[in-house]
Short mmCIF file of C-alpha atoms and ligand atoms in Angstrom, two decimals:
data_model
loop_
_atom_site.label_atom_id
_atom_site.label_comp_id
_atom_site.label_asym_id
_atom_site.label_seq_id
_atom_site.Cartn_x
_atom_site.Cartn_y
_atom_site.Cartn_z
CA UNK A 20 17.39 25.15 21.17
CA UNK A 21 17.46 25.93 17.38
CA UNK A 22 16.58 23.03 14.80
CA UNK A 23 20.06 22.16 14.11
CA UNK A 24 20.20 21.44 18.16
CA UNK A 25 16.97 19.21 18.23
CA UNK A 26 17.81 17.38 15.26
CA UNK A 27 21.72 16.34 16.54
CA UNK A 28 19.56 15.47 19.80
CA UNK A 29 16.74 13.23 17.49
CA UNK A 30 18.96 11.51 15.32
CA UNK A 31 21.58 10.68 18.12
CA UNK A 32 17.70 8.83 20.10
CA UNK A 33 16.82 7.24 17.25
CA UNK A 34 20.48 5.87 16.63
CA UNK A 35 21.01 4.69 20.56
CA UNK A 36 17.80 2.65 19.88
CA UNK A 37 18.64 1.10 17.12
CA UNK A 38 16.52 2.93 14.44
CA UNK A 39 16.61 1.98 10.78
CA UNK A 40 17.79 5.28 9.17
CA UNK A 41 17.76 7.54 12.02
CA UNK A 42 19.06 10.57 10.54
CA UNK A 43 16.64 10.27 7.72
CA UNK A 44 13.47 9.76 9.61
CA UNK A 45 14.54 12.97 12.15
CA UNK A 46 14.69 14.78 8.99
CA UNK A 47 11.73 14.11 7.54
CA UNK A 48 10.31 15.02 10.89
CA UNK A 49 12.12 18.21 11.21
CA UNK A 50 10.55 18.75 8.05
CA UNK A 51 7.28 18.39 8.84
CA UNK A 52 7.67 20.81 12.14
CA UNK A 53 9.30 23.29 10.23
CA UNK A 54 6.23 23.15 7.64
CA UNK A 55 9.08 22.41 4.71
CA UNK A 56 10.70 20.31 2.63
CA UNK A 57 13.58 17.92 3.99
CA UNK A 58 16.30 19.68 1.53
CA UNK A 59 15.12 23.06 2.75
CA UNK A 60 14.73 21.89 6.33
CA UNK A 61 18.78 21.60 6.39
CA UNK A 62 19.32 25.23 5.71
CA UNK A 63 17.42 26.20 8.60
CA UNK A 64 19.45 24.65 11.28
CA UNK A 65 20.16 27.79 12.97
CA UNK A 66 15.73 28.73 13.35
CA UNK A 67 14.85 28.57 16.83
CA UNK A 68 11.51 25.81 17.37
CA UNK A 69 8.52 27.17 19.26
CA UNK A 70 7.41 24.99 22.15
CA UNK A 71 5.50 23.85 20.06
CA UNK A 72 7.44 22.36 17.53
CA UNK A 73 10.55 20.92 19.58
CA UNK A 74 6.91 19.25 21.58
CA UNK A 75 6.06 17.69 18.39
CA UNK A 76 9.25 16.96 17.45
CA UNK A 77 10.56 15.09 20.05
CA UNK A 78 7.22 13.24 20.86
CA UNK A 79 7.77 11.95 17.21
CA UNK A 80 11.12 11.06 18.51
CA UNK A 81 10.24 8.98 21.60
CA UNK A 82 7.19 6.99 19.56
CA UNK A 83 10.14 6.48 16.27
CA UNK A 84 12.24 5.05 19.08
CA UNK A 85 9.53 2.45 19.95
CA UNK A 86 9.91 1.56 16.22
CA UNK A 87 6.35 3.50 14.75
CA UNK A 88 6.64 3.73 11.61
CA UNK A 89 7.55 7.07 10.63
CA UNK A 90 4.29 7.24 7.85
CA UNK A 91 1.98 6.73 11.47
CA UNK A 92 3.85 9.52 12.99
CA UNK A 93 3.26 11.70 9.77
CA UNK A 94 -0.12 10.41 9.01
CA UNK A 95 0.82 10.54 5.38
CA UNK A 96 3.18 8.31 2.51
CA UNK A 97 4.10 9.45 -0.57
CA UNK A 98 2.85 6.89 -3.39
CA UNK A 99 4.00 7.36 -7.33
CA UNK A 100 3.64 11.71 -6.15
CA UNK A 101 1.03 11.14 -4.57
CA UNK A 102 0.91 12.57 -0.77
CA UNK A 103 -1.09 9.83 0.48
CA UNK A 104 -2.91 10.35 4.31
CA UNK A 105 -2.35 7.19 6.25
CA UNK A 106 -3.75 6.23 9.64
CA UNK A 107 -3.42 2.95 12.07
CA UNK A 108 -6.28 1.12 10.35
CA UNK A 109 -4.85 0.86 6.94
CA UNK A 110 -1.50 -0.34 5.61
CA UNK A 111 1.63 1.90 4.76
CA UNK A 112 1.55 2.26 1.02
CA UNK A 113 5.03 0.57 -0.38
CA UNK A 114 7.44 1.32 -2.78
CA UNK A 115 6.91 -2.17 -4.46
CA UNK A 116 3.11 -1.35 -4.60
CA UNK A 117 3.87 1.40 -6.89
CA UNK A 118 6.01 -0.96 -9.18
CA UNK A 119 2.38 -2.90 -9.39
CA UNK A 120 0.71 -0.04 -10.03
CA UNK A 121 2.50 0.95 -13.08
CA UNK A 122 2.54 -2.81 -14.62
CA UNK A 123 -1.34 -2.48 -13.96
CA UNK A 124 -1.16 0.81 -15.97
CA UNK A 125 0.83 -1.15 -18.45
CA UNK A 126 -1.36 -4.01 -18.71
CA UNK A 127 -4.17 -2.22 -19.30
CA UNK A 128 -3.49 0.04 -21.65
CA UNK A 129 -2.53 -2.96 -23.83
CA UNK A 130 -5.83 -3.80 -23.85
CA UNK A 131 -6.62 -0.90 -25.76
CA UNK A 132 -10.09 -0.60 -24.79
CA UNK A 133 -11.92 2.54 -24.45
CA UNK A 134 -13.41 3.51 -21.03
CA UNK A 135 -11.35 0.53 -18.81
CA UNK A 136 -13.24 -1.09 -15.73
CA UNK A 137 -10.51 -1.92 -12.90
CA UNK A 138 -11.50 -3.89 -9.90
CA UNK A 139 -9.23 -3.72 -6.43
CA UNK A 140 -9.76 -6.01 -3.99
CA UNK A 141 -8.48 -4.68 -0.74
CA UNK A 142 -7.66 -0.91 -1.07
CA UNK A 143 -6.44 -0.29 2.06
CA UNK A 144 -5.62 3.69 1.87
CA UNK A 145 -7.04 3.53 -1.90
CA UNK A 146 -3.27 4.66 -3.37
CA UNK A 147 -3.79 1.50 -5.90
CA UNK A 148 -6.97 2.82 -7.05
CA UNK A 149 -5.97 6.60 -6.72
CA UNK A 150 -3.00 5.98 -8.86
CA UNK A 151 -4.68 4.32 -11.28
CA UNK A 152 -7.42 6.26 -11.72
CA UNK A 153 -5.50 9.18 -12.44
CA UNK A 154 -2.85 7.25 -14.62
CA UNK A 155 -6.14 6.18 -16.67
CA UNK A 156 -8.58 8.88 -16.87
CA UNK A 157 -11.27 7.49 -19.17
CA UNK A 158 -11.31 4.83 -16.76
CA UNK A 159 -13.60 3.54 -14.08
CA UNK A 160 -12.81 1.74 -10.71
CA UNK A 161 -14.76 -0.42 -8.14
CA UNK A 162 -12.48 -1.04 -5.16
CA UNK A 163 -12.95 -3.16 -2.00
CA UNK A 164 -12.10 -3.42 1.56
CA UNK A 165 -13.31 -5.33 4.80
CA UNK A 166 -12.28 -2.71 6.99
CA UNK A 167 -14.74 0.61 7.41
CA UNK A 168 -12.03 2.50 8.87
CA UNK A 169 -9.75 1.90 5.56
CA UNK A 170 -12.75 2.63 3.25
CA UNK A 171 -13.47 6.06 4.53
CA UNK A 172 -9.85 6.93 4.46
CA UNK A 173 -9.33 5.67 0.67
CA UNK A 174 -12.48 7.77 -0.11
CA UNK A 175 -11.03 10.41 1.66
CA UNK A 176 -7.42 10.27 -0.33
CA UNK A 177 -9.42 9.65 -3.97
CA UNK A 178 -11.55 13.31 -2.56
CA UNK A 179 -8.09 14.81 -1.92
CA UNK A 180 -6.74 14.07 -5.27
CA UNK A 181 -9.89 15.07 -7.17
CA UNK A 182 -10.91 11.12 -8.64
CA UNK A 183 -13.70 11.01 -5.79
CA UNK A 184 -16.12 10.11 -8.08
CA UNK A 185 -13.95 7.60 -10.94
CA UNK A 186 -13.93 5.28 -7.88
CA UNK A 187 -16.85 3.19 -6.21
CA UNK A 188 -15.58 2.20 -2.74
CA UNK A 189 -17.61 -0.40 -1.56
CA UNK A 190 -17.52 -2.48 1.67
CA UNK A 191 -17.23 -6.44 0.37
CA UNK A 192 -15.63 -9.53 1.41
CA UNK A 193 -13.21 -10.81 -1.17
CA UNK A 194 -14.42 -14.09 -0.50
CA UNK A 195 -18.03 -13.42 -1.47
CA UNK A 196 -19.48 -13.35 -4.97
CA UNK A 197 -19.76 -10.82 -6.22
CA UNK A 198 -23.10 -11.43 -8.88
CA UNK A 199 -22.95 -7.45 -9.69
CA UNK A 200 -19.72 -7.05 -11.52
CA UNK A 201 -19.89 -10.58 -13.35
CA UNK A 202 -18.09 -10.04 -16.92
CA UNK A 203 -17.40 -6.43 -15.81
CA UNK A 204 -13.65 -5.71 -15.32
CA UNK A 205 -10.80 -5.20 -17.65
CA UNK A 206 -8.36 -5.58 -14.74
CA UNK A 207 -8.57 -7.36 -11.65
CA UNK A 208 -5.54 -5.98 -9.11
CA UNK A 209 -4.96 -6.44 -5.62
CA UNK A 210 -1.88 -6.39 -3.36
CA UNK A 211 -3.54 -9.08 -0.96
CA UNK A 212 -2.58 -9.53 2.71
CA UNK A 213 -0.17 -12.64 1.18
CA UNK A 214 1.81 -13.30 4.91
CA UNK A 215 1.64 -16.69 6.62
CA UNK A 216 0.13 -16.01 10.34
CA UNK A 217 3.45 -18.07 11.70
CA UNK A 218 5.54 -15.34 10.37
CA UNK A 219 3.77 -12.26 11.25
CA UNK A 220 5.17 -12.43 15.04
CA UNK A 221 8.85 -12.48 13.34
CA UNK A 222 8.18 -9.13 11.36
CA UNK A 223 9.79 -6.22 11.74
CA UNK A 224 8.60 -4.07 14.86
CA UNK A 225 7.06 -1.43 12.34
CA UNK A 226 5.34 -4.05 9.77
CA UNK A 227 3.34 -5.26 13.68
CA UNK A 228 1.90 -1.78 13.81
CA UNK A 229 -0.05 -1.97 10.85
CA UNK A 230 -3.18 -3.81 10.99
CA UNK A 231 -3.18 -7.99 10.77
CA UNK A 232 -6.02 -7.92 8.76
CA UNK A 233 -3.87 -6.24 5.78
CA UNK A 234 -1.22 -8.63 6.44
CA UNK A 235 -2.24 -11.91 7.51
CA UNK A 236 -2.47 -14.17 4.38
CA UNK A 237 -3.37 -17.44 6.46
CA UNK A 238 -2.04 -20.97 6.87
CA UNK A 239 0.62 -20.66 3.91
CA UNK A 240 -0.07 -16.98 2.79
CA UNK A 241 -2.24 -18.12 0.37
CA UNK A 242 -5.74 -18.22 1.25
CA UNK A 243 -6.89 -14.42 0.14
CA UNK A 244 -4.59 -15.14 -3.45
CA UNK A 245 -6.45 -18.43 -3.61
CA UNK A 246 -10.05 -16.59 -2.95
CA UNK A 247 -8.98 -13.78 -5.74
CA UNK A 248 -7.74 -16.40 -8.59
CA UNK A 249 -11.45 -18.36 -7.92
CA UNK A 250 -12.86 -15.08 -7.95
CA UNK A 251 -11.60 -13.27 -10.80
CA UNK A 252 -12.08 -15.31 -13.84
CA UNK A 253 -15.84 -14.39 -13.53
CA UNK A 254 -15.58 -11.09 -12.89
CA UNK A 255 -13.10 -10.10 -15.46
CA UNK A 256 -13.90 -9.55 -19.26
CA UNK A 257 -12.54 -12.29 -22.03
CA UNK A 258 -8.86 -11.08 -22.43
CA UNK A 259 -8.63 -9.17 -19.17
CA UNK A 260 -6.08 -9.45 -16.10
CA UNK A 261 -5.58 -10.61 -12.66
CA UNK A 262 -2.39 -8.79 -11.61
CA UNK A 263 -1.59 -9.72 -7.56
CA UNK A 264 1.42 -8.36 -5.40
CA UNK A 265 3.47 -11.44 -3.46
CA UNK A 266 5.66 -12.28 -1.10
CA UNK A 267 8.83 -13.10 -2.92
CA UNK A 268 8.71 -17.19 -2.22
CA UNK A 269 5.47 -17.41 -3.52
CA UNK A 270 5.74 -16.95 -7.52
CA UNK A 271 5.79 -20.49 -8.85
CA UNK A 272 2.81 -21.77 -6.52
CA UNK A 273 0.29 -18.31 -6.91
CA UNK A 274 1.59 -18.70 -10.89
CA UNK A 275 0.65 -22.41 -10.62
CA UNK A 276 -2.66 -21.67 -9.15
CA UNK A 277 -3.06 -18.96 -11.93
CA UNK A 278 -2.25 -21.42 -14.79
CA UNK A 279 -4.66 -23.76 -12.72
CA UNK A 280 -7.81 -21.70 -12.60
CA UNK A 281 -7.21 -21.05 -16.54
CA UNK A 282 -5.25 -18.13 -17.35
CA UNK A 283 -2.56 -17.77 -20.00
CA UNK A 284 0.41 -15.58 -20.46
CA UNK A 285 1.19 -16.48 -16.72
CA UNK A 286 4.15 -14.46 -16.05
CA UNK A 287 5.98 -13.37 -12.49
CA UNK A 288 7.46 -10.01 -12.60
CA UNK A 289 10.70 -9.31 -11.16
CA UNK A 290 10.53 -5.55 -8.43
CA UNK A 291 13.18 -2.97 -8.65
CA UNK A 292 15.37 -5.45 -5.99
CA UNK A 293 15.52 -8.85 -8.26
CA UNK A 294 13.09 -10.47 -5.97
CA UNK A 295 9.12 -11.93 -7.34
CA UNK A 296 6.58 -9.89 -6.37
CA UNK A 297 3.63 -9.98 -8.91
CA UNK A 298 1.93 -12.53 -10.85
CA UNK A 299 -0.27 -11.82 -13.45
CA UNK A 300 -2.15 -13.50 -16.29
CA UNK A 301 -5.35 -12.93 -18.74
CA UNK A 302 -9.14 -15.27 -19.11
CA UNK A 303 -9.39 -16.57 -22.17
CA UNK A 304 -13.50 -16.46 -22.35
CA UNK A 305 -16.45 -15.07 -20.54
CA UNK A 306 -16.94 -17.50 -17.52
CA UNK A 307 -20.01 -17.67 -16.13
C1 SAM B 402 -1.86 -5.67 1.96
S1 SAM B 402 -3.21 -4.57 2.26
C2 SAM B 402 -3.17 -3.63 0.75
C3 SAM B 402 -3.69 -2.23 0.90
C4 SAM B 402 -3.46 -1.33 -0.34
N1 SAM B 402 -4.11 -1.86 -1.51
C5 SAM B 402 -1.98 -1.17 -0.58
O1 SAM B 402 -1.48 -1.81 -1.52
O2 SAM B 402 -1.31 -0.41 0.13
C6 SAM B 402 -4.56 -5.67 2.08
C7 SAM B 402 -5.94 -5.05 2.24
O3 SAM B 402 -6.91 -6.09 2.09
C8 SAM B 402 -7.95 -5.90 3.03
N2 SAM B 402 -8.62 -7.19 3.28
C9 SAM B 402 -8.27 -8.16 4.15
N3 SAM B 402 -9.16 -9.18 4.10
C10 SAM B 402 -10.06 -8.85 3.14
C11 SAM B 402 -11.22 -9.51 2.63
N4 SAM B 402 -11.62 -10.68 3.09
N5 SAM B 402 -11.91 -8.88 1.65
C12 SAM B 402 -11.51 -7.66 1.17
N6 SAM B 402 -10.43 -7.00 1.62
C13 SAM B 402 -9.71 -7.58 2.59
C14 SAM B 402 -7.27 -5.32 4.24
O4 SAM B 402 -8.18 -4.61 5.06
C15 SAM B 402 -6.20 -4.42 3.60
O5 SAM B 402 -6.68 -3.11 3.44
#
């Protein structure tokens, strides 16, 4: 059967199941088989697939249909250009992410300082840290995970896109002290796992493929955003930021907890769809 053939016979799986954008995700994976593009991949209906390919293909088709998300089935996500290799231990980089990314890009380059320190706490597939080490290359980041499996991927991605060694990736519990980096950062950022463990059964079937340990934000979401706000104040320099990703009902308490712990200029940032999804705010003074 030619690709046209296989894709008709993809999407039409996908769509009896129940698929979020079928048609899209067989495209991307017709893509992939073919070795192309997906607007390229469209003018090639008529290119008969080895056994090889319509095998891939339509193996991606049956796992899709059990509602993997299509990054898993790639193994990679693009984040702000960025082709970004994900696996099973480490979280899907989102589109919201990237909106972070770029207020962290904004924030600090505010600061006007030369050589910038930027700390991540929980880099998952590194893209945070990637990105922002390559949208700031005098600067310097430290970034943290729990997870091995995640680390050696997010080095892996920061080899791949040549900032290897701009970024420290370092195995640390965001809930410990860290004494090293006291007074050391100009930015703190994290995208926390922020969701509360009642909800995570109710999540999409995708979102429960990725690992609970990126998602699972306690009790009432909070407890990693509480840990970071205790955290950062000591770790960052006198006029740096804490900028945290949120779940949308969360602004006025995380900004309240913020305001708490001493920052100023507490403000929650609005993503591309209207909804709160970061909180950030600047130390006033060294804290010890
Ligand atoms: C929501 S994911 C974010 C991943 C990545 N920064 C992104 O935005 O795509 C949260 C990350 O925090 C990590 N994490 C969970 N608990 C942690 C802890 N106690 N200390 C440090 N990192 C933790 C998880 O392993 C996961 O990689």
């Amino acid at each position: 059967m030619n690709a046209a053939g296989w894709l008709a016979k993809g999407v039409a799986h996908l769509e009896e199941r129940r698929v979020p954008e079928a048609k899209a995700n067989a495209e991307f994976m017709m893509a992939e088989v073919l070795g192309t593009g997906r607007g390229t991949m469209l003018t090639r209906g008529s290119q008969e697939l080895s056994e090889k390919q319509s095998f891939q293909f339509w193996s991606w088709i049956k796992e899709r249909g059990k509602r993997v998300p299509l990054a898993y089935l790639l193994g990679h996500q693009p984040f702000l250009g960025l082709k970004i290799e994900v696996t099973r231990d480490s979280l899907i980089p989102r589109p919201e992410t990237e909106e972070l990314t770029l207020e962290c890009e904004r924030l600090v380059k505010s600061l006007n300082v030369p050589a910038p320190k930027i700390l991540e706490i929980g880099t998952g597939t590194g893209c945070v840290a990637i990105a922002l080490a390559q949208l700031l290359p005098d600067g310097t980041v430290f970034a943290t995970d729990v997870s091995d499996k995640a680390l050696a991927l997010a080095l892996k991605n920061a080899i791949a896109h040549h900032v290897g060694n701009r970024i420290r990736f370092v195995r640390e519990d965001l809930f410990s002290d860290k004494q090293g980096l006291r007074g050391w950062a100009d930015l703190v950022v994290s995208n926390p796992p922020y969701i509360p463990t009642k909800d995570l059964d109710e999540l999409e079937p995708e979102v429960q493929c990725e690992p609970r340990l990126a998602l699972d934000g306690g009790k009432d979401g909070l407890e990693a955003i509480r840990a970071i706000v205790k955290a950062a104040p000591k770790l960052l320099k006198p006029g740096g930021f804490l900028a945290l990703e949120i779940e949308a009902r969360q602004g006025p308490s995380v900004s309240k907890l913020l305001s708490a712990a001493g920052f100023s200029g507490v403000n929650i940032k609005k993503d591309a769809q209207g909804r709160d999804r970061f909180v950030y705010g600047s130390v006033g003074k060294l804290v010890k």
